């Protein structure tokens, strides 16, 4: 197996659960297009229908509300573009999109594209130092500008610092003014309580590979009274909102993971938050200058993702620490982008009011279903020496000799 000894990057992607692997493998061995009318097609269609019911149930939605997509990125694109185009068609004056700076690039780059190509305007919603939405400020914005607002979007949980947002209050506020709300629940679904029906959202994005399902399939929950203008045209699948032959095998794997993660969510949340609190206490004891980013959820009240640890390690380039830890057999993440070899500050930390230097000195450790206490102990053993070595290397802005390879994407 090529996986590092200690894998603490489950927010980037996590192992498939045995149930998901068995389900997808069984289906890949059979043929049939779910749209075909013959026996093989109807059999594949039943697999998709069963998967749809299981995933919708896990998400607190009606099966007809689930639109299958290729993943979280596509779901965010479809929700934001589809909602925006529909709203502007109905009211050309409503062009403002409410968005916060802490969003994933799948949301930020989509709304920026709508500004550059479709005449949208962005209204930035403020967050506090923990990255939590300032609902009072949003209420004031909505009361003042509601005729011009096309939609609002608020991620359910942040992929870098793990902050869980007041999504239901946000969607309820917008609903009072007839404004549709979307949430990117890619990190939250399966980790914290996310019930689509109760949320008042118009649309919610989820992704299989973050919960133990396969990469390459996701979902967008779209309320039954909401229609989206499609991004992709073709055979009219998925309520005419997302054309393309359905992937029955991947849907079966997604469903198996969704069912498993929902059945075990509460117990797993207690287990992971226990590991998280142990790790936080120990890291702050071993490295007193380290700063925890995001809410401190000691009692596991649901303000932070149970498996998320995110620290600023002062005067230490995040990428350098990542590479030293990797050499010591520990997979972690900075969560922030690296452009043309130059480490970039995390846009999330900048939005939370940190300066550019400390927003580059960050490290994220995310735990998942196969993380054990031994994994955390291995991190605790390696971290002080790794920090010491990475800090000696200095910050890239000070010493231009440090070059790092990066993708430019935030995961
Ligand atoms: N939104 C959030 C919050 C994420 O963490 C990710 C994962 O990278 C995505 C969207 C994109 O999801 P996917 O990898 O399924 O396209």
Coordinates of C-alpha atoms and ligand atoms in Angstrom, one line a residue:
X1 CA 0.0 0.0 0.0
X2 CA 1.4 3.4 -0.9
X3 CA -0.6 5.4 1.6
X4 CA 1.7 7.2 4.1
X5 CA 1.9 5.6 7.5
X6 CA -0.1 8.3 9.1
X7 CA -2.7 9.9 6.9
X8 CA -4.2 13.1 8.4
X9 CA -5.7 14.6 5.3
X10 CA -9.2 13.1 5.3
X11 CA -10.8 16.4 4.3
X12 CA -8.9 16.2 1.0
X13 CA -10.2 12.7 0.4
X14 CA -10.8 9.7 2.5
X15 CA -10.6 5.9 2.0
X16 CA -13.6 4.2 0.6
X17 CA -15.5 2.3 3.2
X18 CA -15.6 -1.5 2.7
X19 CA -19.3 -1.3 2.0
X20 CA -18.8 1.3 -0.7
X21 CA -16.0 -0.6 -2.3
X22 CA -18.1 -3.8 -2.4
X23 CA -21.1 -2.0 -3.9
X24 CA -19.2 -0.2 -6.6
X25 CA -17.2 -3.3 -7.5
X26 CA -20.3 -5.5 -7.8
X27 CA -22.0 -2.9 -10.1
X28 CA -18.9 -2.3 -12.3
X29 CA -19.1 -6.0 -13.2
X30 CA -22.5 -5.5 -14.9
X31 CA -23.7 -3.6 -18.0
X32 CA -26.7 -1.4 -18.6
X33 CA -27.5 2.2 -19.3
X34 CA -30.1 3.3 -16.7
X35 CA -32.0 5.1 -19.5
X36 CA -32.3 2.0 -21.7
X37 CA -35.7 0.3 -21.8
X38 CA -34.4 -3.3 -22.0
X39 CA -33.9 -5.6 -19.0
X40 CA -30.2 -4.6 -18.5
X41 CA -31.2 -0.9 -18.6
X42 CA -34.0 -1.3 -16.2
X43 CA -31.8 -3.2 -13.8
X44 CA -29.2 -0.4 -13.9
X45 CA -32.0 2.1 -13.4
X46 CA -33.2 0.3 -10.3
X47 CA -29.6 0.5 -8.9
X48 CA -29.7 4.3 -9.4
X49 CA -33.2 4.6 -7.9
X50 CA -32.1 2.6 -4.8
X51 CA -29.0 4.8 -4.5
X52 CA -31.1 7.9 -4.9
X53 CA -33.4 6.9 -2.1
X54 CA -30.5 6.0 0.2
X55 CA -28.5 9.2 -0.3
X56 CA -31.6 11.4 -0.1
X57 CA -32.6 9.7 3.1
X58 CA -29.1 10.2 4.6
X59 CA -29.3 13.9 3.6
X60 CA -32.9 14.5 4.9
X61 CA -34.3 15.1 1.4
X62 CA -36.9 13.6 -0.9
X63 CA -35.4 11.2 -3.6
X64 CA -36.7 13.5 -6.4
X65 CA -34.6 16.3 -4.9
X66 CA -31.3 14.6 -5.6
X67 CA -29.5 15.5 -8.8
X68 CA -26.4 13.4 -9.4
X69 CA -23.3 15.3 -10.5
X70 CA -19.6 14.5 -10.9
X71 CA -18.7 15.9 -7.4
X72 CA -18.8 18.9 -5.2
X73 CA -17.3 21.3 -7.7
X74 CA -19.9 20.6 -10.3
X75 CA -22.7 20.8 -7.7
X76 CA -21.5 24.2 -6.7
X77 CA -21.3 25.4 -10.3
X78 CA -24.7 24.1 -11.1
X79 CA -26.3 25.5 -8.0
X80 CA -24.8 29.0 -8.3
X81 CA -25.1 29.4 -12.1
X82 CA -28.4 27.7 -12.3
X83 CA -30.0 29.8 -9.5
X84 CA -28.5 33.0 -10.7
X85 CA -29.6 32.6 -14.4
X86 CA -33.1 31.7 -13.3
X87 CA -33.4 34.6 -10.9
X88 CA -32.1 37.1 -13.4
X89 CA -34.4 35.8 -16.1
X90 CA -37.4 36.5 -13.7
X91 CA -36.0 39.8 -12.5
X92 CA -33.1 41.4 -14.4
X93 CA -32.6 43.8 -11.5
X94 CA -31.7 41.0 -9.0
X95 CA -28.0 40.5 -9.7
X96 CA -26.3 40.5 -6.3
X97 CA -24.9 37.3 -4.9
X98 CA -24.3 37.2 -1.1
X99 CA -21.1 35.3 -0.4
X100 CA -18.4 35.1 2.3
X101 CA -14.6 35.1 1.8
X102 CA -14.2 31.8 3.6
X103 CA -15.8 29.8 0.8
X104 CA -14.1 27.0 -1.2
X105 CA -12.7 28.0 -4.6
X106 CA -15.5 25.9 -6.2
X107 CA -17.9 28.6 -4.9
X108 CA -15.6 31.7 -5.0
X109 CA -14.4 31.1 -8.6
X110 CA -17.9 30.4 -9.8
X111 CA -19.3 33.6 -8.4
X112 CA -16.3 35.5 -9.8
X113 CA -17.0 34.0 -13.2
X114 CA -20.6 35.2 -12.9
X115 CA -19.3 38.7 -12.2
X116 CA -16.9 38.6 -15.2
X117 CA -19.3 37.0 -17.7
X118 CA -22.9 37.4 -16.6
X119 CA -23.2 40.8 -14.9
X120 CA -23.4 39.6 -11.3
X121 CA -22.3 41.7 -8.4
X122 CA -20.9 40.3 -5.2
X123 CA -21.8 41.4 -1.7
X124 CA -19.2 40.1 0.8
X125 CA -20.7 38.9 4.0
X126 CA -18.5 39.4 7.1
X127 CA -17.2 36.6 9.3
X128 CA -15.7 36.9 12.8
X129 CA -12.2 35.8 13.9
X130 CA -13.3 32.1 14.1
X131 CA -14.8 32.3 10.6
X132 CA -18.4 32.4 11.7
X133 CA -20.9 34.4 9.7
X134 CA -22.1 37.6 11.2
X135 CA -25.8 37.0 10.9
X136 CA -26.8 40.5 12.2
X137 CA -24.7 42.1 9.5
X138 CA -26.3 39.9 6.9
X139 CA -29.8 40.7 8.2
X140 CA -29.1 44.4 7.8
X141 CA -27.7 43.8 4.3
X142 CA -30.8 41.8 3.2
X143 CA -33.3 44.2 4.7
X144 CA -31.6 47.1 2.8
X145 CA -30.9 45.4 -0.6
X146 CA -33.3 42.5 -0.9
X147 CA -34.8 43.6 -4.3
X148 CA -31.4 43.4 -5.8
X149 CA -30.3 40.1 -4.3
X150 CA -30.4 37.1 -6.7
X151 CA -29.2 34.5 -4.1
X152 CA -27.0 33.8 -1.1
X153 CA -24.5 31.1 -0.6
X154 CA -23.0 29.9 2.7
X155 CA -20.8 26.8 3.2
X156 CA -22.1 24.4 5.9
X157 CA -18.6 23.7 7.2
X158 CA -15.2 25.2 6.2
X159 CA -12.7 22.9 4.7
X160 CA -9.7 24.6 6.2
X161 CA -10.5 25.6 9.8
X162 CA -13.6 23.4 10.3
X163 CA -16.0 26.2 11.3
X164 CA -19.6 25.1 11.2
X165 CA -22.0 27.9 10.0
X166 CA -25.5 28.9 11.0
X167 CA -26.9 27.7 7.7
X168 CA -30.5 27.2 8.7
X169 CA -30.8 30.7 10.2
X170 CA -29.1 32.1 7.1
X171 CA -31.5 30.3 4.7
X172 CA -34.5 31.1 6.8
X173 CA -33.6 34.8 6.8
X174 CA -33.3 34.8 3.0
X175 CA -36.5 32.8 2.6
X176 CA -38.4 35.6 4.4
X177 CA -37.5 37.8 1.4
X178 CA -38.1 35.1 -1.2
X179 CA -34.3 34.8 -1.9
X180 CA -33.0 31.3 -2.6
X181 CA -30.0 30.1 -0.5
X182 CA -27.4 27.5 -1.4
X183 CA -25.0 25.7 0.9
X184 CA -21.8 23.9 0.0
X185 CA -22.1 21.0 2.5
X186 CA -19.3 19.0 1.0
X187 CA -17.3 18.9 4.3
X188 CA -20.3 18.9 6.6
X189 CA -22.4 16.1 5.1
X190 CA -21.8 12.9 7.1
X191 CA -19.7 14.8 9.8
X192 CA -22.4 17.0 11.4
X193 CA -26.2 17.1 11.3
X194 CA -27.3 18.4 7.9
X195 CA -31.0 18.0 7.1
X196 CA -31.9 19.4 3.8
X197 CA -35.7 19.5 4.4
X198 CA -35.3 21.4 7.7
X199 CA -32.7 23.7 6.4
X200 CA -34.9 26.0 4.2
X201 CA -32.2 25.8 1.6
X202 CA -33.0 25.9 -2.1
X203 CA -29.9 23.8 -3.0
X204 CA -27.2 21.9 -1.1
X205 CA -24.0 20.4 -2.6
X206 CA -22.5 17.1 -1.4
X207 CA -19.7 14.9 -2.6
X208 CA -19.0 11.1 -2.3
X209 CA -15.3 11.0 -1.9
X210 CA -15.3 13.1 1.3
X211 CA -17.5 10.5 3.1
X212 CA -16.0 7.2 2.1
X213 CA -17.5 6.9 -1.4
X214 CA -15.8 7.0 -4.8
X215 CA -14.2 10.0 -6.4
X216 CA -16.1 11.4 -9.4
X217 CA -19.7 11.4 -8.1
X218 CA -21.6 13.9 -6.0
X219 CA -25.0 15.4 -5.6
X220 CA -26.9 18.6 -5.6
X221 CA -30.1 18.6 -3.6
X222 CA -32.6 20.9 -5.3
X223 CA -35.9 21.7 -3.6
X224 CA -38.9 20.4 -5.5
X225 CA -40.3 23.9 -6.2
X226 CA -36.9 25.2 -7.4
X227 CA -35.6 24.8 -11.0
X228 CA -32.1 25.5 -12.2
X229 CA -31.1 26.6 -15.6
X230 CA -28.8 23.7 -16.7
X231 CA -25.0 24.3 -17.2
X232 CA -24.7 21.1 -19.3
X233 CA -27.2 20.2 -22.0
X234 CA -28.0 16.8 -23.6
X235 CA -30.4 14.0 -22.9
X236 CA -32.4 15.8 -20.2
X237 CA -31.5 13.6 -17.3
X238 CA -32.0 14.6 -13.7
X239 CA -35.1 16.8 -14.0
X240 CA -33.6 18.3 -17.1
X241 CA -31.0 20.0 -14.9
X242 CA -28.0 17.8 -15.5
X243 CA -27.7 15.8 -18.7
X244 CA -25.4 12.8 -19.0
X245 CA -25.6 9.0 -18.6
X246 CA -25.9 8.1 -15.0
X247 CA -23.1 6.2 -13.3
X248 CA -24.9 3.4 -11.6
X249 CA -21.8 1.8 -10.1
X250 CA -20.6 5.1 -8.6
X251 CA -24.1 5.9 -7.4
X252 CA -24.2 2.5 -5.5
X253 CA -20.9 3.2 -3.9
X254 CA -22.0 6.7 -2.9
X255 CA -25.2 5.3 -1.4
X256 CA -23.3 2.7 0.6
X257 CA -21.0 5.3 2.0
X258 CA -23.8 7.7 2.8
X259 CA -25.8 5.0 4.6
X260 CA -22.8 3.9 6.6
X261 CA -21.6 7.4 7.6
X262 CA -25.1 8.5 8.7
X263 CA -25.7 5.4 10.7
X264 CA -22.4 5.9 12.6
X265 CA -22.3 9.7 12.6
X266 CA -23.0 10.4 16.3
X267 CA -20.7 7.7 17.6
X268 CA -17.9 8.7 15.2
X269 CA -18.4 12.4 16.0
X270 CA -17.8 11.6 19.7
X271 CA -14.8 9.5 18.9
X272 CA -13.2 12.0 16.5
X273 CA -13.9 15.1 18.7
X274 CA -12.3 13.2 21.6
X275 CA -9.1 12.6 19.5
X276 CA -9.3 16.2 18.4
X277 CA -9.4 17.6 22.0
X278 CA -6.6 15.4 23.0
X279 CA -4.5 16.5 20.0
X280 CA -5.3 20.2 20.6
X281 CA -4.3 20.1 24.3
X282 CA -1.1 18.2 23.5
X283 CA -0.1 20.4 20.6
X284 CA -0.5 23.6 22.7
X285 CA 1.5 22.0 25.5
X286 CA 4.3 20.9 23.1
X287 CA 4.4 24.0 21.0
X288 CA 3.0 26.9 23.2
X289 CA 3.3 29.5 20.5
X290 CA 1.0 27.5 18.2
X291 CA -2.5 29.1 17.7
X292 CA -5.6 27.1 17.1
X293 CA -7.7 28.5 14.2
X294 CA -11.5 28.2 14.1
X295 CA -13.8 27.7 17.1
X296 CA -12.7 25.7 20.2
X297 CA -15.5 23.2 20.6
X298 CA -14.4 21.5 23.8
X299 CA -17.8 19.9 24.5
X300 CA -18.4 18.9 20.8
X301 CA -21.4 21.2 20.6
X302 CA -21.2 21.2 16.8
X303 CA -19.4 24.5 16.1
X304 CA -16.3 22.8 14.6
X305 CA -16.0 19.7 12.4
X306 CA -15.2 16.8 14.8
X307 CA -12.1 15.6 12.8
X308 CA -10.6 19.0 12.1
X309 CA -7.4 20.5 13.6
X310 CA -5.9 23.7 12.2
X311 CA -3.0 25.6 13.6
X312 CA -0.9 28.6 12.9
X313 CA 2.8 27.7 13.7
X314 CA 4.4 31.1 13.8
X315 CA 7.4 32.0 11.6
X316 CA 7.2 28.7 9.7
X317 CA 6.2 28.3 6.1
X318 CA 3.2 26.0 5.9
X319 CA 4.5 24.2 2.9
X320 CA 7.9 23.6 4.5
X321 CA 6.2 22.0 7.5
X322 CA 4.1 19.9 5.2
X323 CA 7.2 18.5 3.4
X324 CA 9.1 17.8 6.6
X325 CA 6.1 16.0 8.1
X326 CA 5.7 14.1 4.9
X327 CA 9.3 12.9 5.1
X328 CA 8.5 11.7 8.6
X329 CA 5.6 9.7 7.3
X330 CA 2.7 12.1 8.2
X331 CA 0.3 13.4 5.5
X332 CA -1.1 16.8 6.3
X333 CA -2.2 19.9 4.4
X334 CA -1.8 23.6 4.4
X335 CA -5.2 23.9 2.8
X336 CA -4.0 27.0 0.9
X337 CA -2.9 27.6 -2.6
X338 CA 0.6 27.8 -4.0
X339 CA 0.9 29.8 -7.2
X340 CA 4.0 29.5 -9.5
X341 CA 6.1 28.0 -6.6
X342 CA 5.2 30.9 -4.3
X343 CA 3.3 29.9 -1.2
X344 CA 0.1 32.0 -0.9
X345 CA -1.6 33.0 2.3
X346 CA -4.9 31.1 3.0
X347 CA -7.8 33.2 1.7
X348 CA -9.8 31.8 4.6
X349 CA -7.5 33.0 7.3
X350 CA -7.2 36.4 5.5
X351 CA -11.1 36.6 5.6
X352 CA -10.9 35.8 9.4
X353 CA -8.7 38.9 9.8
X354 CA -5.2 37.3 10.0
X355 CA -2.2 39.0 8.4
X356 CA -0.7 37.5 5.3
X357 CA 2.4 36.2 7.1
X358 CA 0.5 34.2 9.7
X359 CA -2.1 33.1 7.1
X360 CA 0.9 31.3 5.4
X361 CA 2.1 29.6 8.5
X362 CA -0.7 27.2 8.8
X363 CA -1.2 23.4 8.9
X364 CA -4.4 21.4 8.8
X365 CA -4.7 17.9 10.2
X366 CA -8.0 16.1 9.4
X367 CA -9.0 12.8 10.8
X368 CA -11.4 10.2 9.4
X369 CA -12.9 6.8 9.9
X370 CA -9.6 5.0 10.0
X371 CA -7.7 7.5 12.3
X372 CA -6.6 6.0 15.6
X373 CA -5.1 7.4 18.8
X374 CA -1.8 5.9 17.6
X375 CA -2.0 8.2 14.5
X376 CA -2.4 11.2 16.7
X377 CA 0.5 10.1 19.0
X378 CA 2.7 9.7 15.9
X379 CA 1.8 13.3 14.9
X380 CA 2.5 14.5 18.4
X381 CA 5.9 12.8 18.4
X382 CA 6.9 14.2 15.0
X383 CA 5.5 17.7 15.2
X384 CA 7.9 19.5 17.5
X385 CA 11.0 18.4 15.6
X386 CA 9.3 19.0 12.2
X387 CA 8.3 22.5 13.4
X388 CA 11.8 23.3 14.5
X389 CA 13.3 22.2 11.2
X390 CA 10.7 24.0 9.1
X391 CA 11.0 27.2 11.1
X392 CA 14.8 27.2 10.6
X393 CA 14.1 27.2 6.8
X394 CA 12.3 30.5 7.3
X395 CA 9.5 32.1 5.4
X396 CA 9.7 32.2 1.6
X397 CA 9.1 36.0 1.4
X398 CA 12.3 36.4 3.5
X399 CA 14.4 33.8 1.7
X400 CA 13.7 33.5 -2.0
X401 CA 15.6 30.1 -2.1
X402 CA 12.6 28.2 -0.8
X403 CA 10.6 26.8 -3.7
X404 CA 7.6 24.6 -3.3
X405 CA 5.6 22.7 -5.8
X406 CA 1.8 23.2 -5.7
X407 CA -1.3 22.8 -7.6
X408 CA -3.0 26.2 -7.0
X409 CA -6.1 24.4 -5.7
X410 CA -7.5 24.4 -2.2
X411 CA -8.9 21.0 -1.1
Ligands
LIG1 N1 -16.4 22.3 -1.5 C1 -15.6 22.1 -0.4 C2 -15.9 22.8 0.9 C3 -14.6 21.1 -0.4 O1 -13.9 20.9 0.6 C4 -14.4 20.5 -1.7 C5 -13.3 19.5 -1.8 O2 -12.3 19.7 -2.3 C6 -15.2 20.8 -2.8 C7 -16.2 21.7 -2.6 C8 -15.0 20.2 -4.1 O3 -15.5 18.8 -4.1 P1 -15.1 17.8 -5.2 O4 -13.7 17.4 -4.9 O5 -16.0 16.6 -5.0 O6 -15.2 18.4 -6.5

